[in-house]
Short mmCIF file of C-alpha atoms in Angstrom, two decimals:
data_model
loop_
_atom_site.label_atom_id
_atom_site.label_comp_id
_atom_site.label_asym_id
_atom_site.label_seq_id
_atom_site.Cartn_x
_atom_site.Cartn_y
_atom_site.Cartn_z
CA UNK A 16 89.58 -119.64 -206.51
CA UNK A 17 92.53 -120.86 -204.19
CA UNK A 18 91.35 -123.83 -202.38
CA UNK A 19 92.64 -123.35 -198.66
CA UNK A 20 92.26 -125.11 -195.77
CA UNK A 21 92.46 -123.99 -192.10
CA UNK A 22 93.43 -126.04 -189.43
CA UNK A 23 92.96 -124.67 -185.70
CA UNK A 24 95.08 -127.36 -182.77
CA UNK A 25 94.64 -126.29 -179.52
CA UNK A 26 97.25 -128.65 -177.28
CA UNK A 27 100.10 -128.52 -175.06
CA UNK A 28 103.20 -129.55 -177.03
CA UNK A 29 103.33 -133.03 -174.64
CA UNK A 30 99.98 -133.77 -176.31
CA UNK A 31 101.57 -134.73 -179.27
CA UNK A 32 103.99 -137.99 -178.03
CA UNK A 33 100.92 -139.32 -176.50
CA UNK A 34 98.52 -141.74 -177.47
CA UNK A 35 95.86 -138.92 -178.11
CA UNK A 36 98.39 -137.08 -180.14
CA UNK A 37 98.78 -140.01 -182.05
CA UNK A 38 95.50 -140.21 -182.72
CA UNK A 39 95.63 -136.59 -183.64
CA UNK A 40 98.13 -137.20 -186.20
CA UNK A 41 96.17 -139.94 -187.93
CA UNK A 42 93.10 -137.72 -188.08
CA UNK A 43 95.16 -134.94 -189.75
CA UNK A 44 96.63 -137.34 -192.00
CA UNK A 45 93.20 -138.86 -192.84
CA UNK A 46 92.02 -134.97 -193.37
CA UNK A 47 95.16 -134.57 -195.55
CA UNK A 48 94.41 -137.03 -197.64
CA UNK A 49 91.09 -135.62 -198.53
CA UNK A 50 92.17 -132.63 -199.26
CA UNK A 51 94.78 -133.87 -201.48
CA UNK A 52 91.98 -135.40 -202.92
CA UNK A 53 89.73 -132.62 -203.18
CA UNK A 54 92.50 -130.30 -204.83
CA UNK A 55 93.32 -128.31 -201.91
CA UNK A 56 96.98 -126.94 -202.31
CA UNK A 57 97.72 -125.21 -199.23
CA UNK A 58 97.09 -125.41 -195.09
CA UNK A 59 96.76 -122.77 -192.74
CA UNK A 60 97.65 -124.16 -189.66
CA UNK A 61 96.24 -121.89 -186.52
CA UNK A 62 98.00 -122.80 -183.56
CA UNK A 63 95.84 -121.64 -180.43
CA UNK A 64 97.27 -121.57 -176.78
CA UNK A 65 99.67 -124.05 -175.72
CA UNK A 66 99.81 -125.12 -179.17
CA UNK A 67 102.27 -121.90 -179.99
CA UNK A 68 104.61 -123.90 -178.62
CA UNK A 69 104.62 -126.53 -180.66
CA UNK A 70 107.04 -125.34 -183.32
CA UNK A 71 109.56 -124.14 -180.57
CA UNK A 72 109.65 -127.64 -178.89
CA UNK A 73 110.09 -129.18 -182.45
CA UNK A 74 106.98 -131.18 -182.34
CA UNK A 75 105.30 -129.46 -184.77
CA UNK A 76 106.89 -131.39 -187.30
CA UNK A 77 105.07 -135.09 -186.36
CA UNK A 78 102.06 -132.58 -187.50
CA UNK A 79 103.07 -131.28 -190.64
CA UNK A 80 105.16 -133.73 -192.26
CA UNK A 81 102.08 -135.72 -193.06
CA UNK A 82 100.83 -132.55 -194.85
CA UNK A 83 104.06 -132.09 -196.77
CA UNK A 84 104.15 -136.16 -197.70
CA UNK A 85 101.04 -135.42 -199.47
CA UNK A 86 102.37 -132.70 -201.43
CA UNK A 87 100.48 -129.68 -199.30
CA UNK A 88 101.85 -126.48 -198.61
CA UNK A 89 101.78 -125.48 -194.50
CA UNK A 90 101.84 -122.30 -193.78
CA UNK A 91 101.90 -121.92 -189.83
CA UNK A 92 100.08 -118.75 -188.41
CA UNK A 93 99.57 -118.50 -184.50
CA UNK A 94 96.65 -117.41 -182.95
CA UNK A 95 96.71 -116.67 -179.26
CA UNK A 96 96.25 -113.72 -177.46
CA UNK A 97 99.01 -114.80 -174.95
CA UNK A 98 102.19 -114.73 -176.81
CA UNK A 99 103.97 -112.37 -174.75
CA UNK A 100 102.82 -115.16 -172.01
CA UNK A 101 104.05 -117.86 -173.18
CA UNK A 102 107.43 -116.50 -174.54
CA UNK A 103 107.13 -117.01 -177.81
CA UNK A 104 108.69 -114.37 -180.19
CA UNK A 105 106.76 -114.61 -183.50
CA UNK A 106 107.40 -112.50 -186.78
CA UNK A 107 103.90 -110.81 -187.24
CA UNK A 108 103.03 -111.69 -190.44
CA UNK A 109 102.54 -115.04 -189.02
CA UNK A 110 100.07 -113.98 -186.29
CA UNK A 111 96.39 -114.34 -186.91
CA UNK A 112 93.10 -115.56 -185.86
CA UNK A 113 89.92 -117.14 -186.37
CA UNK A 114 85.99 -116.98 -185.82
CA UNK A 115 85.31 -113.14 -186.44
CA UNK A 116 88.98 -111.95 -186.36
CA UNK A 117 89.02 -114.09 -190.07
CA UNK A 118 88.63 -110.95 -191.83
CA UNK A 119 90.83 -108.91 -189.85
CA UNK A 120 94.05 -110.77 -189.72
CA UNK A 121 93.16 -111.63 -193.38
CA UNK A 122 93.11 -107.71 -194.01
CA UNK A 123 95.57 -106.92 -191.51
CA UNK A 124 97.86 -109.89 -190.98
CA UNK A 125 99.69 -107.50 -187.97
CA UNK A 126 96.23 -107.17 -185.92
CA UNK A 127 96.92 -107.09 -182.55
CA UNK A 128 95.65 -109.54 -180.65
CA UNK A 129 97.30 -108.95 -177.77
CA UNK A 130 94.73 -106.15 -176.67
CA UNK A 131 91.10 -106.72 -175.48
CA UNK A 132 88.75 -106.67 -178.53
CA UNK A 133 84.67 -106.12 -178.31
CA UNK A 134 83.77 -108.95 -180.64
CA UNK A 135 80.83 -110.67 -181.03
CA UNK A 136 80.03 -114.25 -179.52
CA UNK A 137 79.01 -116.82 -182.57
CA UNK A 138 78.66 -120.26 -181.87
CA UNK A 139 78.37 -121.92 -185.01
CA UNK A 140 76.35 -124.86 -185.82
CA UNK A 141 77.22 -126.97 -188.99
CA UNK A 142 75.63 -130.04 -188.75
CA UNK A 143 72.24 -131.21 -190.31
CA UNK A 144 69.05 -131.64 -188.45
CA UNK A 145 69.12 -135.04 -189.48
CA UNK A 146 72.51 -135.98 -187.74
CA UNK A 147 72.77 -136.40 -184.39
CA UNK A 148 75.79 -133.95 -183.93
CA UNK A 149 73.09 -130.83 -184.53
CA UNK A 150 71.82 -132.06 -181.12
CA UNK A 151 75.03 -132.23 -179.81
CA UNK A 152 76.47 -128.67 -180.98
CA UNK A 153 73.10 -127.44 -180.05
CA UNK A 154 73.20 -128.69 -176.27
CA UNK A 155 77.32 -126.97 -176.96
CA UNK A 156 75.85 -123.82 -177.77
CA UNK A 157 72.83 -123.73 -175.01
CA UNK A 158 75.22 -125.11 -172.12
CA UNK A 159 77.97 -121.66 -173.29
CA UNK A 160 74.91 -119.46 -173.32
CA UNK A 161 74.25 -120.17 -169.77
CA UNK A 162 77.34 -118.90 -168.42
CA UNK A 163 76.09 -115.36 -169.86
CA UNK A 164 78.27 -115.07 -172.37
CA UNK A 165 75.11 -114.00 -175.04
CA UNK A 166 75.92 -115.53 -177.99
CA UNK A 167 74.62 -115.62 -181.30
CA UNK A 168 73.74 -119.31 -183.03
CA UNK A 169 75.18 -119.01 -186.54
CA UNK A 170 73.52 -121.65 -188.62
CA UNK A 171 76.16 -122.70 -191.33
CA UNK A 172 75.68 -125.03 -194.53
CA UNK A 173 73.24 -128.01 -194.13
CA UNK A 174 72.35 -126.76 -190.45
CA UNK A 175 70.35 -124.32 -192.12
CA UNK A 176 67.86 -127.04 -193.50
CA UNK A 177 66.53 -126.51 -189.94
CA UNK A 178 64.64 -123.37 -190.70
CA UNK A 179 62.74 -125.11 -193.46
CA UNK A 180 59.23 -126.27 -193.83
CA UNK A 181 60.21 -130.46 -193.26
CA UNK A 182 61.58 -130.21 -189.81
CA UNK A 183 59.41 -127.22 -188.77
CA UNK A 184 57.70 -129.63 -185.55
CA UNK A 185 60.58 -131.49 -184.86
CA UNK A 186 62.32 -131.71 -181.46
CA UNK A 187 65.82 -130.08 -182.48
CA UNK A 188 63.70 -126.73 -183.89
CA UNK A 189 61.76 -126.60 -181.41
CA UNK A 190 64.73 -126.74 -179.02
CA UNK A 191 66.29 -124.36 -181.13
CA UNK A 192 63.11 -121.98 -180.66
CA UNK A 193 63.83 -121.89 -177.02
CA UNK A 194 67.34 -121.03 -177.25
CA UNK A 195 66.32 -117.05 -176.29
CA UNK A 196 65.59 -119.19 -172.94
CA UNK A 197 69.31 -120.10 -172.27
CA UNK A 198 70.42 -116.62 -173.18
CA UNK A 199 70.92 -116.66 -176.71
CA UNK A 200 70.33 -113.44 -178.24
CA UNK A 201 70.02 -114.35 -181.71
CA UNK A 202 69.89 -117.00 -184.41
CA UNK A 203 71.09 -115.85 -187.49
CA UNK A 204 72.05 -117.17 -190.86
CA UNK A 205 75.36 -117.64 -192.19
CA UNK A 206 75.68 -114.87 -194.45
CA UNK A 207 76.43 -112.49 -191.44
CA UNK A 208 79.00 -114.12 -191.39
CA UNK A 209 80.05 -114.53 -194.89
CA UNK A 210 79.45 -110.75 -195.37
CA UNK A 211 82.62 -110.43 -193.64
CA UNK A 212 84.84 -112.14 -195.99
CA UNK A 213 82.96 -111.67 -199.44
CA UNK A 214 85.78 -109.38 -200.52
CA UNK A 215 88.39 -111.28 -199.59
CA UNK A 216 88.66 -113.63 -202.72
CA UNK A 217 87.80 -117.06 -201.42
CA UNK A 218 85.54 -118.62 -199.12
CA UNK A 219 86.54 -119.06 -195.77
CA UNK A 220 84.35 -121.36 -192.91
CA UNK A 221 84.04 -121.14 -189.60
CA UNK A 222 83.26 -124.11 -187.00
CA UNK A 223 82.11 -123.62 -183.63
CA UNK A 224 83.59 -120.48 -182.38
CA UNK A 225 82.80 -119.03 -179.19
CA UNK A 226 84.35 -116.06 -177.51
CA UNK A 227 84.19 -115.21 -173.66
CA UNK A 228 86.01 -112.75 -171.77
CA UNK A 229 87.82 -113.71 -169.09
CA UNK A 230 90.10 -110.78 -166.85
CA UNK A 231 88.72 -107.91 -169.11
CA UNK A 232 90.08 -110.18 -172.51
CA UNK A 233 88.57 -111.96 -175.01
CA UNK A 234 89.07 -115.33 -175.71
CA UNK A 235 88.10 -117.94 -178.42
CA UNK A 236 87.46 -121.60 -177.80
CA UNK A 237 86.43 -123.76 -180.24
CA UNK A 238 84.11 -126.53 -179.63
CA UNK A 239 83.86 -129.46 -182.07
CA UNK A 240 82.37 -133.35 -181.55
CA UNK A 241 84.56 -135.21 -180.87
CA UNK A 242 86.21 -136.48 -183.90
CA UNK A 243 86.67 -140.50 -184.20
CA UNK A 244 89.36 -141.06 -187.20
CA UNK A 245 86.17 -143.79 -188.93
CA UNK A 246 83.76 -141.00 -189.22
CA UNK A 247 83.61 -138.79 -191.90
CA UNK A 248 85.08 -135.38 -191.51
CA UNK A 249 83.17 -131.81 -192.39
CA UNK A 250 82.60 -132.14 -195.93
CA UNK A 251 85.52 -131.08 -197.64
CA UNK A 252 85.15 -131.09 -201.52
CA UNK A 253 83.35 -128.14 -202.38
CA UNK A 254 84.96 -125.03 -200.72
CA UNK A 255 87.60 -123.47 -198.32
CA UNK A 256 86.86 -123.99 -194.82
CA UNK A 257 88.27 -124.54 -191.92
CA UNK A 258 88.10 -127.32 -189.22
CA UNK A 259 88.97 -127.56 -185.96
CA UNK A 260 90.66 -130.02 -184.20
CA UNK B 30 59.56 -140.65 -165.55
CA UNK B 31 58.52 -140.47 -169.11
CA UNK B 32 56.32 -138.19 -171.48
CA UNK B 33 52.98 -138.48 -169.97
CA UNK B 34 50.24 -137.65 -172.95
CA UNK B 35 48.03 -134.83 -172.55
CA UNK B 36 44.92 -137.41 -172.14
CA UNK B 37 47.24 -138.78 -169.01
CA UNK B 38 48.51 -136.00 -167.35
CA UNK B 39 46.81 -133.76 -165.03
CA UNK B 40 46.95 -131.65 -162.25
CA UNK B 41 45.64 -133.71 -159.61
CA UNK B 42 47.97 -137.00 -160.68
CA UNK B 43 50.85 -134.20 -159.59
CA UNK B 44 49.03 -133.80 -156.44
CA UNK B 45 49.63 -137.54 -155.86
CA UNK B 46 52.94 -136.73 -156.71
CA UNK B 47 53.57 -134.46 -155.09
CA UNK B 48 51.99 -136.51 -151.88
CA UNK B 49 54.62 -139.31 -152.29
CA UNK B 50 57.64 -136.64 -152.87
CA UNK B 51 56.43 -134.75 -149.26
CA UNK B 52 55.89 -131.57 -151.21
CA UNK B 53 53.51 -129.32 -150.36
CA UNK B 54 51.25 -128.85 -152.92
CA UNK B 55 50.30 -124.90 -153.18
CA UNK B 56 48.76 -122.57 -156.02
CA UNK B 57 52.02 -121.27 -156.80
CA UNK B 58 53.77 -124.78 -157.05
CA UNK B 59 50.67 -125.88 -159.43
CA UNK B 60 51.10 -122.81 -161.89
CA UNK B 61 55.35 -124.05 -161.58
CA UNK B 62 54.63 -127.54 -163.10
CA UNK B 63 52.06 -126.56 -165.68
CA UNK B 64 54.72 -123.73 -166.80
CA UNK B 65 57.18 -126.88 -166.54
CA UNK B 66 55.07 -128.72 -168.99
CA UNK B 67 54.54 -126.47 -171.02
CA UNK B 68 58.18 -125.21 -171.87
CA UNK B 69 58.30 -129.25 -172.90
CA UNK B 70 55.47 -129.02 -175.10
CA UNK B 71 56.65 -125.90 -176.63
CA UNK B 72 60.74 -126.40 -177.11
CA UNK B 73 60.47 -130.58 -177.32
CA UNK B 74 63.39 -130.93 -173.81
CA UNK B 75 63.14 -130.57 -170.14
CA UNK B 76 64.69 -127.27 -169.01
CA UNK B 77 66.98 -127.72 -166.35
CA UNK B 78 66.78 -125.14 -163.20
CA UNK B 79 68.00 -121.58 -164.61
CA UNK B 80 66.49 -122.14 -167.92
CA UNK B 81 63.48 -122.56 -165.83
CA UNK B 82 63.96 -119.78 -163.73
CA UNK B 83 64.48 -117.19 -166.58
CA UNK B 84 61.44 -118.74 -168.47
CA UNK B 85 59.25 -118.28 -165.68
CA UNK B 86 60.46 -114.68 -164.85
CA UNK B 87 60.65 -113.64 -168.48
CA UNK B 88 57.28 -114.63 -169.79
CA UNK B 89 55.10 -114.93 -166.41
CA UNK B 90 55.90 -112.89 -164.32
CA UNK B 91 56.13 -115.21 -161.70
CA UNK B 92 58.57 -115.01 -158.71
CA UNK B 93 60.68 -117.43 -158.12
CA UNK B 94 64.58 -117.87 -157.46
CA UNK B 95 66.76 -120.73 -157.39
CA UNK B 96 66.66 -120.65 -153.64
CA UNK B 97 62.77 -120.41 -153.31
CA UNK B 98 62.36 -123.38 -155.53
CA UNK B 99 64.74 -125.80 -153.70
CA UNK B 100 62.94 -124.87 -150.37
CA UNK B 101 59.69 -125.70 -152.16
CA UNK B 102 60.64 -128.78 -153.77
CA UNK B 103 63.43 -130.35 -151.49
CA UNK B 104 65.74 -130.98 -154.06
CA UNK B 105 67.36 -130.47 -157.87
CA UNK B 106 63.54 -127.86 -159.02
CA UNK B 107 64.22 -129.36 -162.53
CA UNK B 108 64.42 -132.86 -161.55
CA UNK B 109 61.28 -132.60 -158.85
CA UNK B 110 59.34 -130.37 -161.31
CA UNK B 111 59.99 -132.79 -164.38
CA UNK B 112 58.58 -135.55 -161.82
CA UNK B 113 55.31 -133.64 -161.32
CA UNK B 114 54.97 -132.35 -165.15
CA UNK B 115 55.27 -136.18 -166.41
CA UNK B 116 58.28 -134.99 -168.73
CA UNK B 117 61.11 -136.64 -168.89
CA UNK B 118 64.18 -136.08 -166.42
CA UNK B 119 66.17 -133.15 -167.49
CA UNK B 120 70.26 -133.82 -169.01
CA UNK B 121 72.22 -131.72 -166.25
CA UNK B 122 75.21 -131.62 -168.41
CA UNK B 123 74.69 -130.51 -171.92
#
């Protein structure tokens, strides 16, 4: 199985010379060096709105060359819906996308994204019921439902510990329980999402991924806790998935 | 305002409440808070306004809008509402 990792940065190219994008480069190096660790050999790097522009203003490389110190292969894809918008002239092999579109730029490398699609609003939730960041993707997921946009909770790895027996009466599944309250129209397990990709040859993850649709398009964001550099990352050692950052 | 227990809480220590907060207290604001209550009991947070709305329309088919509750309640309905259920003070920003 080829280990892969996906990286999605959404941020103007300006981002990256500040003090945040500093920080931002020593959390991708800190990632890199797990996966270096872990026996990953290769990066997808997703760059999401403003971020298309990163390669075109040069800045791209304060991202990558950490990557490529630690003997990883890059390979940039962009994923935006707004090319055309922001100018940027992209060979389309190297146009993809994330969340439910895995599979189909996967398949179809060429997809279009520059049409309105009918997809399916997933907001994943990763964390454990035991850490306090199920709470906070939770309270994510409720506060998106209320703007109507009817998702669907995906509950992915250790999140799923949630449905079991041991935390049956505890606060975060019983505020899960009342998520059809906020407009959620389902919680559903991971493998509705895994279905998607099982033929694909390796394992591919999926954090936080909401779509809306905004001026008759869809759009993904992708909401993550905030990452602090000390805390430790999504667990990276067992299988290709992706993180966003 | 904290979790009142079950022992605690009851209707007429709302009332007083409800006194002190000028509210007018009313059959249909006493079904409100016990509805208020019991979405806490039952989903372990305090909804905040349109979560309360769409629980009260969806499962009890009681009438209510946004605009009728802040006329009964003179201010945030899922701040005043959490005051008379004894739950605690719902997060307004997830």
């Amino acid at each position: 199985m080829t280990k892969i990792f996906g990286i999605c940065l959404d941020l103007k190219p300006e981002t990256v010379i500040t003090v945040s994008g500093f920080l931002l480069c020593n959390t991708l190096k800190t990632i890199g060096e797990g996966l270096s660790q872990s026996g990953y050999s290769k990066i997808y790097l997703f760059l999401k709105g403003p971020a298309v522009l990163l390669e075109c203003s040069g800045k791209i490389q304060r991202i990558v060359n950490p990557f490529l110190d630690l003997g990883l292969e890059v390979e940039i894809l962009y994923c935006s819906s707004a090319l055309k918008e922001y100018e940027v002239i992209v060979a389309e092999d190297r146009i993809a996308g994330l969340g439910t579109w895995v599979e189909l730029c996967l398949k179809a490398p060429t997809f279009d994204f520059t049409a309105p699609q009918i997809i399916q609003s997933f907001i994943c939730i990763t964390s454990s019921p035991d850490h306090g960041n199920f709470n906070l993707q939770l309270d994510l997921a409720l506060a998106s439902a209320l703007f109507d946009t009817e998702p669907t909770i995906v509950l992915m790895g250790e999140a799923n510990q949630v449905k079991t027996a041991k935390y049956l009466n505890t606060a975060n599944a019983k505020k899960l329980d009342g998520a059809k309250h906020y407009g959620v129209i389902r919680v559903v397990h991971e493998d509705v999402l895994s279905s998607l990709i099982d033929n694909l040859g390796f394992d591919v993850r999926i954090v936080n991924v909401h779509n809306f649709k905004n001026n008759g398009f869809w759009h993904t964001i992708f909401k993550t806790p905030p990452l602090k550099i000390e805390d430790a990352l999504y667990p990276i050692n067992q299988s290709t998935r992706f993180v966003l950052v | 305002m904290s979790l009142m227990s079950e022992a605690e809480w009851s209707l007429e220590w709302s009332r007083q409440q409800s006194i002190i907060l000028d509210l007018f207290w009313c059959d249909h604001l006493q079904i409100l808070v016990k509805l208020c209550r019991q979405f806490y009991l039952d989903y372990a947070h305090s909804p905040n306004t349109r979560v309360l709305i769409k629980y009260f329309q969806s499962h009890y088919d009681v009438d209510c809008n946004s605009i009728q509750l802040q006329l009964l309640l003179k201010g945030n309905p899922a701040v005043v509402l959490a005051r008379l259920a004894g739950i605690p003070k719902p997060k307004q920003c997830f």
